[in-house]
Coordinates of N, CA and C in Angstrom, one line a residue:
M1 N -13.9 -73.5 -70.0 CA -13.9 -73.7 -68.6 C -12.4 -73.5 -68.1
D2 N -12.3 -72.8 -67.0 CA -11.0 -72.5 -66.4 C -10.4 -73.7 -65.8
S3 N -9.1 -73.8 -66.0 CA -8.4 -75.0 -65.4 C -7.8 -74.5 -64.1
L4 N -7.7 -75.4 -63.2 CA -7.1 -75.2 -61.8 C -5.6 -75.3 -61.9
V5 N -4.9 -74.2 -61.4 CA -3.5 -74.2 -61.4 C -3.0 -74.4 -60.0
L6 N -2.2 -75.4 -59.8 CA -1.6 -75.6 -58.5 C -0.2 -75.0 -58.4
L7 N 0.0 -74.2 -57.4 CA 1.2 -73.5 -57.2 C 2.1 -74.3 -56.3
P8 N 3.4 -74.3 -56.5 CA 4.3 -75.1 -55.6 C 4.2 -74.5 -54.2
E9 N 4.3 -75.3 -53.2 CA 4.3 -74.8 -51.8 C 5.6 -74.1 -51.5
D10 N 5.4 -73.0 -50.8 CA 6.5 -72.2 -50.4 C 7.0 -72.6 -49.0
P11 N 8.2 -73.1 -48.8 CA 8.6 -73.6 -47.5 C 8.7 -72.5 -46.4
E12 N 8.8 -71.2 -46.8 CA 8.9 -70.1 -45.9 C 7.6 -69.8 -45.2
E13 N 6.5 -70.2 -45.9 CA 5.2 -69.9 -45.3 C 5.0 -70.8 -44.1
D14 N 5.5 -72.0 -44.0 CA 5.4 -72.8 -42.8 C 6.0 -72.2 -41.6
D15 N 7.0 -71.4 -41.7 CA 7.6 -70.8 -40.6 C 6.7 -69.7 -40.0
E16 N 5.8 -69.1 -40.8 CA 5.0 -68.1 -40.3 C 3.8 -68.6 -39.5
L17 N 3.5 -69.8 -39.6 CA 2.4 -70.4 -38.9 C 2.7 -70.6 -37.4
P18 N 1.8 -70.3 -36.5 CA 2.1 -70.5 -35.1 C 2.1 -71.9 -34.8
P19 N 2.9 -72.3 -33.7 CA 3.0 -73.7 -33.4 C 1.6 -74.2 -32.9
P20 N 1.3 -75.5 -33.0 CA 0.0 -75.9 -32.5 C -0.1 -75.8 -31.0
P21 N -1.3 -75.6 -30.5 CA -1.4 -75.4 -29.0 C -1.1 -76.7 -28.3
N22 N -0.5 -76.5 -27.1 CA -0.2 -77.6 -26.3 C -1.4 -78.1 -25.6
R23 N -1.9 -79.2 -26.0 CA -3.3 -79.7 -25.4 C -3.2 -79.9 -23.9
S24 N -2.1 -80.5 -23.4 CA -2.1 -80.8 -22.0 C -2.1 -79.5 -21.2
A25 N -1.4 -78.5 -21.7 CA -1.4 -77.2 -21.0 C -2.8 -76.5 -21.0
T26 N -3.5 -76.7 -22.2 CA -4.8 -76.1 -22.3 C -5.8 -76.8 -21.4
L27 N -5.7 -78.1 -21.4 CA -6.6 -78.9 -20.5 C -6.3 -78.6 -19.0
F28 N -5.0 -78.4 -18.7 CA -4.7 -78.1 -17.3 C -5.2 -76.7 -16.9
A29 N -5.1 -75.7 -17.8 CA -5.6 -74.4 -17.5 C -7.2 -74.4 -17.4
S30 N -7.8 -75.2 -18.2 CA -9.3 -75.3 -18.1 C -9.7 -76.0 -16.8
L31 N -8.9 -77.0 -16.4 CA -9.2 -77.7 -15.2 C -9.0 -76.8 -14.0
L32 N -8.0 -76.0 -14.0 CA -7.7 -75.0 -12.9 C -8.9 -74.0 -12.8
F33 N -9.3 -73.5 -14.0 CA -10.4 -72.5 -14.0 C -11.6 -73.1 -13.4
F34 N -11.9 -74.3 -13.9 CA -13.2 -75.0 -13.4 C -13.1 -75.2 -11.9
L35 N -12.0 -75.7 -11.4 CA -11.9 -76.0 -10.0 C -12.0 -74.7 -9.1
S36 N -11.3 -73.6 -9.6 CA -11.4 -72.4 -8.9 C -12.8 -71.8 -8.9
H37 N -13.5 -72.0 -10.0 CA -14.9 -71.5 -10.1 C -15.8 -72.4 -9.1
L38 N -15.5 -73.7 -9.1 CA -16.3 -74.6 -8.2 C -16.0 -74.2 -6.7
N39 N -14.8 -73.9 -6.4 CA -14.4 -73.5 -5.1 C -15.2 -72.2 -4.7
L40 N -15.3 -71.3 -5.6 CA -16.0 -70.0 -5.3 C -17.5 -70.3 -5.0
L41 N -18.0 -71.3 -5.8 CA -19.4 -71.6 -5.6 C -19.6 -72.3 -4.2
K42 N -18.6 -73.1 -3.8 CA -18.7 -73.7 -2.5 C -18.7 -72.7 -1.4
K43 N -17.8 -71.7 -1.5 CA -17.7 -70.6 -0.5 C -19.0 -69.8 -0.4
K44 N -19.6 -69.5 -1.6 CA -20.9 -68.8 -1.6 C -22.0 -69.7 -0.9
E45 N -22.0 -71.0 -1.2 CA -22.9 -71.9 -0.6 C -22.7 -71.9 1.0
S46 N -21.5 -72.0 1.4 CA -21.2 -72.0 2.8 C -21.7 -70.8 3.5
K47 N -21.6 -69.6 2.8 CA -22.1 -68.4 3.4 C -23.6 -68.4 3.5
R48 N -24.2 -69.0 2.5 CA -25.7 -69.1 2.6 C -26.1 -70.1 3.8
V49 N -25.3 -71.1 4.0 CA -25.6 -72.1 5.0 C -25.4 -71.4 6.4
Q50 N -24.4 -70.6 6.5 CA -24.1 -69.8 7.7 C -25.2 -68.8 8.0
Q51 N -25.7 -68.1 7.0 CA -26.8 -67.2 7.2 C -28.0 -67.9 7.6
A52 N -28.3 -69.0 7.0 CA -29.5 -69.8 7.4 C -29.4 -70.3 8.8
R53 N -28.2 -70.7 9.2 CA -28.0 -71.2 10.6 C -28.2 -70.0 11.6
L54 N -27.7 -68.8 11.3 CA -27.8 -67.7 12.1 C -29.3 -67.3 12.3
K55 N -30.0 -67.4 11.2 CA -31.5 -67.0 11.2 C -32.2 -68.0 12.1
S56 N -31.9 -69.3 12.0 CA -32.6 -70.3 12.8 C -32.2 -70.1 14.3
Q57 N -31.0 -69.7 14.6 CA -30.6 -69.5 16.0 C -31.3 -68.3 16.5
N58 N -31.4 -67.2 15.7 CA -32.1 -66.0 16.1 C -33.6 -66.4 16.4
K59 N -34.2 -67.2 15.6 CA -35.6 -67.6 15.8 C -35.7 -68.3 17.2
E60 N -34.7 -69.2 17.4 CA -34.8 -70.0 18.7 C -34.6 -69.1 19.9
L61 N -33.7 -68.1 19.7 CA -33.6 -67.1 20.8 C -34.8 -66.3 21.1
I62 N -35.5 -65.9 20.0 CA -36.7 -65.2 20.2 C -37.8 -66.0 20.9
Y63 N -37.9 -67.3 20.5 CA -38.9 -68.2 21.1 C -38.6 -68.5 22.5
E64 N -37.3 -68.5 22.9 CA -36.9 -68.8 24.3 C -37.2 -67.6 25.2
C65 N -37.1 -66.4 24.7 CA -37.5 -65.2 25.4 C -39.0 -65.2 25.6

């Protein structure tokens, strides 16, 4: 049976690892993305509401004539 050989840690390898991500910055970026996406959805919804309002006004005008 082979025995497991542990090698000593090389302190230079730690320098090559990227720093851990900044969680608050990541959360902030995610929140900004979510809010901007939500704002776009609201704008699309308001356009739909405006179109529906115009259609109802056109129907009222047709019935008045």
